[in-house]
């Protein structure tokens, strides 16, 4: 019982830290996105597709639906985690199903995510709601989504578009990719990245 208490208390602390840091990162990103070099107009926003719904990217402000989802979802997740911890510490309702309970902790924590985005700024990029400085980017990779590609056929807008992913330094979990609809927009993005010293995989 003591070990269980320690484990779930640690999970609770880690979860609180992750959720609050995620919300703070998103808040900073929303403030910084006003100075983005790319995208800046409706056509550029529409040309960036976010997995897995394959919807066009939206502007990032504190009034957007995705921002409010993370904000209020964080509050709801904190309440749920607190209730679960109290139940673990004060009752035996969950019996010996510790693995299932730990999984539930992780599901709650991971459920509060921004749907995704990419902004290029003068000092770094905003990737999936988080600021990333250029010196943290190892390189980026591009792939055209043609027949036999694992993304081909998932959505008509994805076919023959371009998968763009980033590899970051000093991190275990790499960020989710995005899809750029046409070659002109991809060239614009690549040019901005190269101007700031970020190379593509083949020339990194």
mmCIF file of C-alpha atoms in Angstrom:
data_model
loop_
_atom_site.group_PDB
_atom_site.id
_atom_site.type_symbol
_atom_site.label_atom_id
_atom_site.label_comp_id
_atom_site.label_asym_id
_atom_site.label_seq_id
_atom_site.Cartn_x
_atom_site.Cartn_y
_atom_site.Cartn_z
ATOM 1 C CA UNK A 1 0.000 0.000 0.000
ATOM 2 C CA UNK A 2 2.849 2.376 0.794
ATOM 3 C CA UNK A 3 4.484 1.630 -2.575
ATOM 4 C CA UNK A 4 1.167 2.231 -4.343
ATOM 5 C CA UNK A 5 0.758 5.560 -2.575
ATOM 6 C CA UNK A 6 4.260 6.653 -3.582
ATOM 7 C CA UNK A 7 3.823 5.568 -7.215
ATOM 8 C CA UNK A 8 0.502 7.313 -7.752
ATOM 9 C CA UNK A 9 1.605 10.422 -5.884
ATOM 10 C CA UNK A 10 4.589 10.638 -8.248
ATOM 11 C CA UNK A 11 2.311 10.087 -11.251
ATOM 12 C CA UNK A 12 0.044 12.842 -9.964
ATOM 13 C CA UNK A 13 2.941 15.299 -9.555
ATOM 14 C CA UNK A 14 4.315 14.470 -13.015
ATOM 15 C CA UNK A 15 0.854 14.830 -14.534
ATOM 16 C CA UNK A 16 0.281 18.221 -12.886
ATOM 17 C CA UNK A 17 3.672 19.437 -14.098
ATOM 18 C CA UNK A 18 3.065 18.204 -17.663
ATOM 19 C CA UNK A 19 -0.410 19.727 -17.913
ATOM 20 C CA UNK A 20 0.604 23.122 -16.536
ATOM 21 C CA UNK A 21 3.746 23.267 -18.650
ATOM 22 C CA UNK A 22 1.734 22.349 -21.737
ATOM 23 C CA UNK A 23 -0.762 25.151 -21.055
ATOM 24 C CA UNK A 24 2.028 27.671 -20.396
ATOM 25 C CA UNK A 25 3.790 26.656 -23.628
ATOM 26 C CA UNK A 26 0.551 27.143 -25.553
ATOM 27 C CA UNK A 27 -0.026 30.556 -23.985
ATOM 28 C CA UNK A 28 3.491 31.673 -24.954
ATOM 29 C CA UNK A 29 2.990 30.295 -28.464
ATOM 30 C CA UNK A 30 -0.314 32.149 -28.867
ATOM 31 C CA UNK A 31 1.386 35.428 -27.924
ATOM 32 C CA UNK A 32 4.362 34.787 -30.227
ATOM 33 C CA UNK A 33 2.315 33.643 -33.249
ATOM 34 C CA UNK A 34 1.284 37.261 -33.917
ATOM 35 C CA UNK A 35 4.810 37.870 -35.254
ATOM 36 C CA UNK A 36 4.914 34.820 -37.539
ATOM 37 C CA UNK A 37 6.713 35.059 -40.867
ATOM 38 C CA UNK A 38 4.690 32.105 -42.107
ATOM 39 C CA UNK A 39 1.772 31.476 -42.437
ATOM 40 C CA UNK A 40 0.303 34.964 -42.617
ATOM 41 C CA UNK A 41 -2.786 34.707 -44.840
ATOM 42 C CA UNK A 42 -5.749 32.405 -45.442
ATOM 43 C CA UNK A 43 -4.167 30.628 -48.413
ATOM 44 C CA UNK A 44 -1.053 29.736 -46.409
ATOM 45 C CA UNK A 45 -3.115 28.560 -43.433
ATOM 46 C CA UNK A 46 -5.326 26.449 -45.696
ATOM 47 C CA UNK A 47 -2.285 24.750 -47.246
ATOM 48 C CA UNK A 48 -1.091 23.255 -43.943
ATOM 49 C CA UNK A 49 -2.984 20.100 -42.940
ATOM 50 C CA UNK A 50 -3.007 18.691 -39.428
ATOM 51 C CA UNK A 51 -3.163 14.930 -38.760
ATOM 52 C CA UNK A 52 -5.288 12.996 -38.141
ATOM 53 C CA UNK A 53 -8.414 14.901 -39.126
ATOM 54 C CA UNK A 54 -6.590 16.480 -42.089
ATOM 55 C CA UNK A 55 -8.185 19.846 -41.472
ATOM 56 C CA UNK A 56 -6.479 23.087 -42.453
ATOM 57 C CA UNK A 57 -4.416 24.785 -39.787
ATOM 58 C CA UNK A 58 -6.085 27.570 -37.835
ATOM 59 C CA UNK A 59 -4.597 30.772 -36.383
ATOM 60 C CA UNK A 60 -3.432 30.415 -32.791
ATOM 61 C CA UNK A 61 -5.042 32.912 -30.428
ATOM 62 C CA UNK A 62 -6.553 32.696 -26.964
ATOM 63 C CA UNK A 63 -10.008 32.912 -28.533
ATOM 64 C CA UNK A 64 -9.727 29.913 -30.852
ATOM 65 C CA UNK A 65 -11.598 26.706 -30.127
ATOM 66 C CA UNK A 66 -8.404 24.632 -29.899
ATOM 67 C CA UNK A 67 -6.853 26.986 -27.337
ATOM 68 C CA UNK A 68 -9.993 26.984 -25.193
ATOM 69 C CA UNK A 69 -10.111 23.182 -25.403
ATOM 70 C CA UNK A 70 -6.604 22.935 -23.944
ATOM 71 C CA UNK A 71 -7.328 25.588 -21.302
ATOM 72 C CA UNK A 72 -10.537 24.072 -19.981
ATOM 73 C CA UNK A 73 -9.380 20.526 -20.663
ATOM 74 C CA UNK A 74 -6.377 21.160 -18.422
ATOM 75 C CA UNK A 75 -8.647 22.297 -15.595
ATOM 76 C CA UNK A 76 -10.911 19.254 -16.052
ATOM 77 C CA UNK A 77 -7.907 16.900 -16.168
ATOM 78 C CA UNK A 78 -6.456 18.395 -12.979
ATOM 79 C CA UNK A 79 -9.774 17.826 -11.196
ATOM 80 C CA UNK A 80 -10.012 14.225 -12.445
ATOM 81 C CA UNK A 81 -6.430 13.455 -11.443
ATOM 82 C CA UNK A 82 -7.030 14.907 -7.982
ATOM 83 C CA UNK A 83 -10.181 12.827 -7.524
ATOM 84 C CA UNK A 84 -8.373 9.669 -8.660
ATOM 85 C CA UNK A 85 -5.460 10.295 -6.304
ATOM 86 C CA UNK A 86 -7.815 10.849 -3.372
ATOM 87 C CA UNK A 87 -9.661 7.606 -4.187
ATOM 88 C CA UNK A 88 -6.383 5.696 -4.406
ATOM 89 C CA UNK A 89 -5.137 7.083 -1.092
ATOM 90 C CA UNK A 90 -8.351 6.805 0.908
ATOM 91 C CA UNK A 91 -10.253 3.794 -0.473
ATOM 92 C CA UNK A 92 -9.673 0.315 -1.860
ATOM 93 C CA UNK A 93 -12.160 0.691 -4.713
ATOM 94 C CA UNK A 94 -9.587 -0.127 -7.349
ATOM 95 C CA UNK A 95 -8.351 -3.256 -5.620
ATOM 96 C CA UNK A 96 -5.243 -4.592 -7.345
ATOM 97 C CA UNK A 97 -5.936 -3.070 -10.773
ATOM 98 C CA UNK A 98 -2.938 -0.746 -10.470
ATOM 99 C CA UNK A 99 -1.871 -1.137 -14.089
ATOM 100 C CA UNK A 100 -5.308 -0.114 -15.348
ATOM 101 C CA UNK A 101 -5.350 2.854 -12.999
ATOM 102 C CA UNK A 102 -1.885 3.974 -14.123
ATOM 103 C CA UNK A 103 -3.068 3.686 -17.734
ATOM 104 C CA UNK A 104 -6.076 5.857 -16.863
ATOM 105 C CA UNK A 105 -3.730 8.493 -15.439
ATOM 106 C CA UNK A 106 -1.791 8.585 -18.715
ATOM 107 C CA UNK A 107 -4.959 8.673 -20.830
ATOM 108 C CA UNK A 108 -6.216 11.716 -18.915
ATOM 109 C CA UNK A 109 -2.867 13.496 -19.183
ATOM 110 C CA UNK A 110 -2.498 12.819 -22.925
ATOM 111 C CA UNK A 111 -6.093 13.723 -23.768
ATOM 112 C CA UNK A 112 -5.384 17.447 -23.374
ATOM 113 C CA UNK A 113 -3.447 18.254 -26.530
ATOM 114 C CA UNK A 114 -3.537 21.051 -29.034
ATOM 115 C CA UNK A 115 -4.618 19.794 -32.460
ATOM 116 C CA UNK A 116 -1.361 20.953 -34.051
ATOM 117 C CA UNK A 117 0.211 23.807 -36.007
ATOM 118 C CA UNK A 118 3.378 25.211 -37.534
ATOM 119 C CA UNK A 119 4.471 28.841 -37.397
ATOM 120 C CA UNK A 120 7.848 30.111 -38.547
ATOM 121 C CA UNK A 121 9.182 33.073 -36.582
ATOM 122 C CA UNK A 122 12.429 35.011 -36.674
ATOM 123 C CA UNK A 123 13.811 33.271 -33.549
ATOM 124 C CA UNK A 124 12.290 29.822 -33.871
ATOM 125 C CA UNK A 125 9.194 27.876 -34.803
ATOM 126 C CA UNK A 126 5.928 27.094 -33.074
ATOM 127 C CA UNK A 127 5.315 23.395 -33.528
ATOM 128 C CA UNK A 128 2.111 21.860 -32.179
ATOM 129 C CA UNK A 129 1.583 24.690 -29.725
ATOM 130 C CA UNK A 130 5.136 24.821 -28.403
ATOM 131 C CA UNK A 131 7.963 27.268 -29.070
ATOM 132 C CA UNK A 132 11.136 25.629 -30.413
ATOM 133 C CA UNK A 133 14.308 27.677 -30.942
ATOM 134 C CA UNK A 134 16.289 27.069 -34.118
ATOM 135 C CA UNK A 135 19.316 25.739 -32.226
ATOM 136 C CA UNK A 136 17.146 22.872 -30.933
ATOM 137 C CA UNK A 137 16.251 21.689 -34.449
ATOM 138 C CA UNK A 138 18.574 18.987 -35.741
ATOM 139 C CA UNK A 139 17.056 18.994 -39.222
ATOM 140 C CA UNK A 140 13.764 18.661 -41.052
ATOM 141 C CA UNK A 141 12.587 15.993 -43.477
ATOM 142 C CA UNK A 142 10.213 16.106 -46.436
ATOM 143 C CA UNK A 143 8.472 13.296 -48.323
ATOM 144 C CA UNK A 144 5.988 13.521 -51.150
ATOM 145 C CA UNK A 145 2.895 11.478 -50.395
ATOM 146 C CA UNK A 146 2.562 9.422 -53.538
ATOM 147 C CA UNK A 147 1.083 5.978 -54.135
ATOM 148 C CA UNK A 148 2.416 3.346 -51.670
ATOM 149 C CA UNK A 149 3.260 6.027 -49.082
ATOM 150 C CA UNK A 150 1.668 5.093 -45.733
ATOM 151 C CA UNK A 151 -0.358 8.343 -45.726
ATOM 152 C CA UNK A 152 -1.603 8.017 -49.294
ATOM 153 C CA UNK A 153 -5.350 7.430 -49.507
ATOM 154 C CA UNK A 154 -6.164 8.642 -45.991
ATOM 155 C CA UNK A 155 -7.699 11.819 -47.407
ATOM 156 C CA UNK A 156 -7.953 13.301 -50.906
ATOM 157 C CA UNK A 157 -6.140 16.467 -49.772
ATOM 158 C CA UNK A 158 -3.192 14.420 -48.534
ATOM 159 C CA UNK A 159 -2.575 12.573 -51.801
ATOM 160 C CA UNK A 160 0.429 14.050 -53.667
ATOM 161 C CA UNK A 161 0.999 16.578 -50.877
ATOM 162 C CA UNK A 162 4.170 16.700 -48.755
ATOM 163 C CA UNK A 163 4.883 15.312 -45.312
ATOM 164 C CA UNK A 164 7.036 17.721 -43.284
ATOM 165 C CA UNK A 165 8.595 16.543 -40.037
ATOM 166 C CA UNK A 166 11.210 17.948 -37.688
ATOM 167 C CA UNK A 167 13.886 16.153 -35.702
ATOM 168 C CA UNK A 168 14.754 17.902 -32.456
ATOM 169 C CA UNK A 169 17.858 17.617 -30.317
ATOM 170 C CA UNK A 170 17.852 16.412 -26.720
ATOM 171 C CA UNK A 171 14.426 14.813 -26.785
ATOM 172 C CA UNK A 172 13.179 11.236 -26.770
ATOM 173 C CA UNK A 173 9.717 11.878 -28.192
ATOM 174 C CA UNK A 174 9.793 13.594 -31.562
ATOM 175 C CA UNK A 175 6.934 15.960 -32.499
ATOM 176 C CA UNK A 176 4.092 15.053 -34.816
ATOM 177 C CA UNK A 177 4.492 15.855 -38.505
ATOM 178 C CA UNK A 178 2.319 18.147 -40.609
ATOM 179 C CA UNK A 179 1.331 17.998 -44.268
ATOM 180 C CA UNK A 180 1.901 20.804 -46.779
ATOM 181 C CA UNK A 181 -0.521 20.698 -49.700
ATOM 182 C CA UNK A 182 1.621 22.017 -52.537
ATOM 183 C CA UNK A 183 5.242 22.378 -53.640
ATOM 184 C CA UNK A 184 5.158 26.195 -53.763
ATOM 185 C CA UNK A 185 4.293 26.455 -50.086
ATOM 186 C CA UNK A 186 6.823 23.780 -49.167
ATOM 187 C CA UNK A 187 9.555 25.700 -51.019
ATOM 188 C CA UNK A 188 8.621 28.868 -49.121
ATOM 189 C CA UNK A 189 8.816 27.042 -45.786
ATOM 190 C CA UNK A 190 12.122 25.396 -46.685
ATOM 191 C CA UNK A 191 13.607 28.727 -47.801
ATOM 192 C CA UNK A 192 12.702 30.361 -44.482
ATOM 193 C CA UNK A 193 14.212 27.458 -42.560
ATOM 194 C CA UNK A 194 17.429 27.501 -44.593
ATOM 195 C CA UNK A 195 17.773 31.252 -44.045
ATOM 196 C CA UNK A 196 17.873 30.523 -40.328
ATOM 197 C CA UNK A 197 20.383 27.697 -40.534
ATOM 198 C CA UNK A 198 18.016 24.712 -40.433
ATOM 199 C CA UNK A 199 18.953 22.115 -42.988
ATOM 200 C CA UNK A 200 17.029 19.334 -44.678
ATOM 201 C CA UNK A 201 18.042 15.753 -43.773
ATOM 202 C CA UNK A 202 20.040 15.126 -46.940
ATOM 203 C CA UNK A 203 22.130 18.289 -46.463
ATOM 204 C CA UNK A 204 21.996 18.563 -42.654
#
